[in-house]
Amino acid sequence: MNNLVVLPILVPLLAAVILIFFAKNVIVQRYISALSALINIIVALILVREVSEKGIQKLDIGSWPAPFGITLVSDMLSALLVLSTTIIGFVVILYSFKSIGKQREKFYYYSIIQFQIIGVIGAFTTGDIFNMFVFFEVMLMASYVLLVIGGTKRQLRESLKYLTVNVISSAFFVIAIAMLYSVVGTLNMAQIGERITSLNEVPGILTVIAVLFLIVFGMKGAIFPLYFWLPGSYAVPPIPVMALFGALLTKVGVYSIIRTFTLFFNFEQGHLYEMLMILAIITVIIGVIGSIAYWDIKQIIIYNIITAIGVILYGVAVSTETSLTGSVFYLIHDMLIKAALFLLIGMIIHITGTSNLRKFSGLIKHYPTLAWTYFIAALSLGGIPPLSGFVGKMLTVQGGFEANEFIGSMIILITSILVLYSVMKIFIFGFWGKADQMYVSKENVSYHALLMPIILIVVISVFYGVGAEAVHSFIAQAVEPLINPEIYIEAVLKE
């Protein structure tokens, strides 16, 4: 059953190749894309069950045992993130049917989506630091295409910035890997952790390498001060692509920080973790300022990505069992709810023809289902109990208080109110008020087709929060290897 580890990568890979042969047949592309995404959800669910019952699963590619060959590893953290990715991919594909446009669909859109998912799932699953770089590049190459699909002037301009930042980041990634290999002599992530742990005295170069990895993953995860590229780049692609980027791409950077800092760089929880904590808190503040300052609904949600990144990494920096549990819970919550919110604002733009919040109002009169779906998603993002945003943030803050990090925890609590204000601003000014009849006449027949996948992912998010007690055992299992890396090391390196 260890083959389950590679199946979430193989299913979209097979679908991507098949889709290339049906580039001009949009209907066939839709069926194949939706079917493969649905199959991948089932595979991911089985994988989660397998990890839950039997512990960490690994697959040695080509039967070369770790650390001599390439190893894929699924612990509970990886499995849960793979499941979240498959759900988001399925919802985005369904939403794309009536929103992306046939011209884009004929230019390998669904095939590129599959390659994007391959890169994300591969990064979550790999047990080899160099292959993490490889999967990053697969993910990034697909994102380059998706960013410019449609070819508007603004897309092309922002794509140059996005491409430049990621090329530089990838170069630093290779340098960091080479430096790490020169010190520990291996690329297998479990063995890297084992060798660093066994050192009697940790050389100073490892701290330098840790900072370099933080720069690389921080640039991809958009933490302060490396977030500058994100607000412009994420605002230009079509809404389904924006949802995919906002929900997944930055989370791969965050996951990489969590994995490397808990497995490799847990030797020094002093200055290194203090630096991560300071950067995380500033990231939260910057994100909140941006989200409340803008009246463009795209930018409001985009800056809330930055805020969430800071909250998650704050829990990692505190590094207690409670705070890490909160970070993992909040990470999955944010993936789901950001996908939902981006798709929701896409519907608003679809109806009104604008993303400027000052130019429309009163949508609740003619679109009540859309309004209340957005309302629930906004409350979840704001951390209102018993929704999913509350549980993760509460545990993160509780972990901070337990570690006597009162200032950072209070900042997280205070900014939660501002996060809620930023998303409720859209509800108050966009859905309340006098209905503007000029927008009502533009209702499109695809309204319900667009709304159904959004309701699906919002319902999943609601159950994730309301059923937090049932989910907690899975989250606790995901946190165990982060607190005690020996669990991960032993599972990967054992014969």
CSV table of C-alpha atoms in Angstrom, one decimal, residues 1-2 23 34 275 364 369 378:
chain,number,residue,atom,x,y,z
A,1,MET,CA,0.0,0.0,0.0
A,2,ASN,CA,3.1,2.3,0.1
A,23,ALA,CA,-6.5,20.6,-26.5
A,34,ALA,CA,-13.0,16.9,-13.1
A,275,MET,CA,14.2,36.3,14.1
A,364,ILE,CA,-27.9,40.9,-1.1
A,369,THR,CA,-27.2,32.9,-1.3
A,378,ALA,CA,-15.7,36.0,6.2
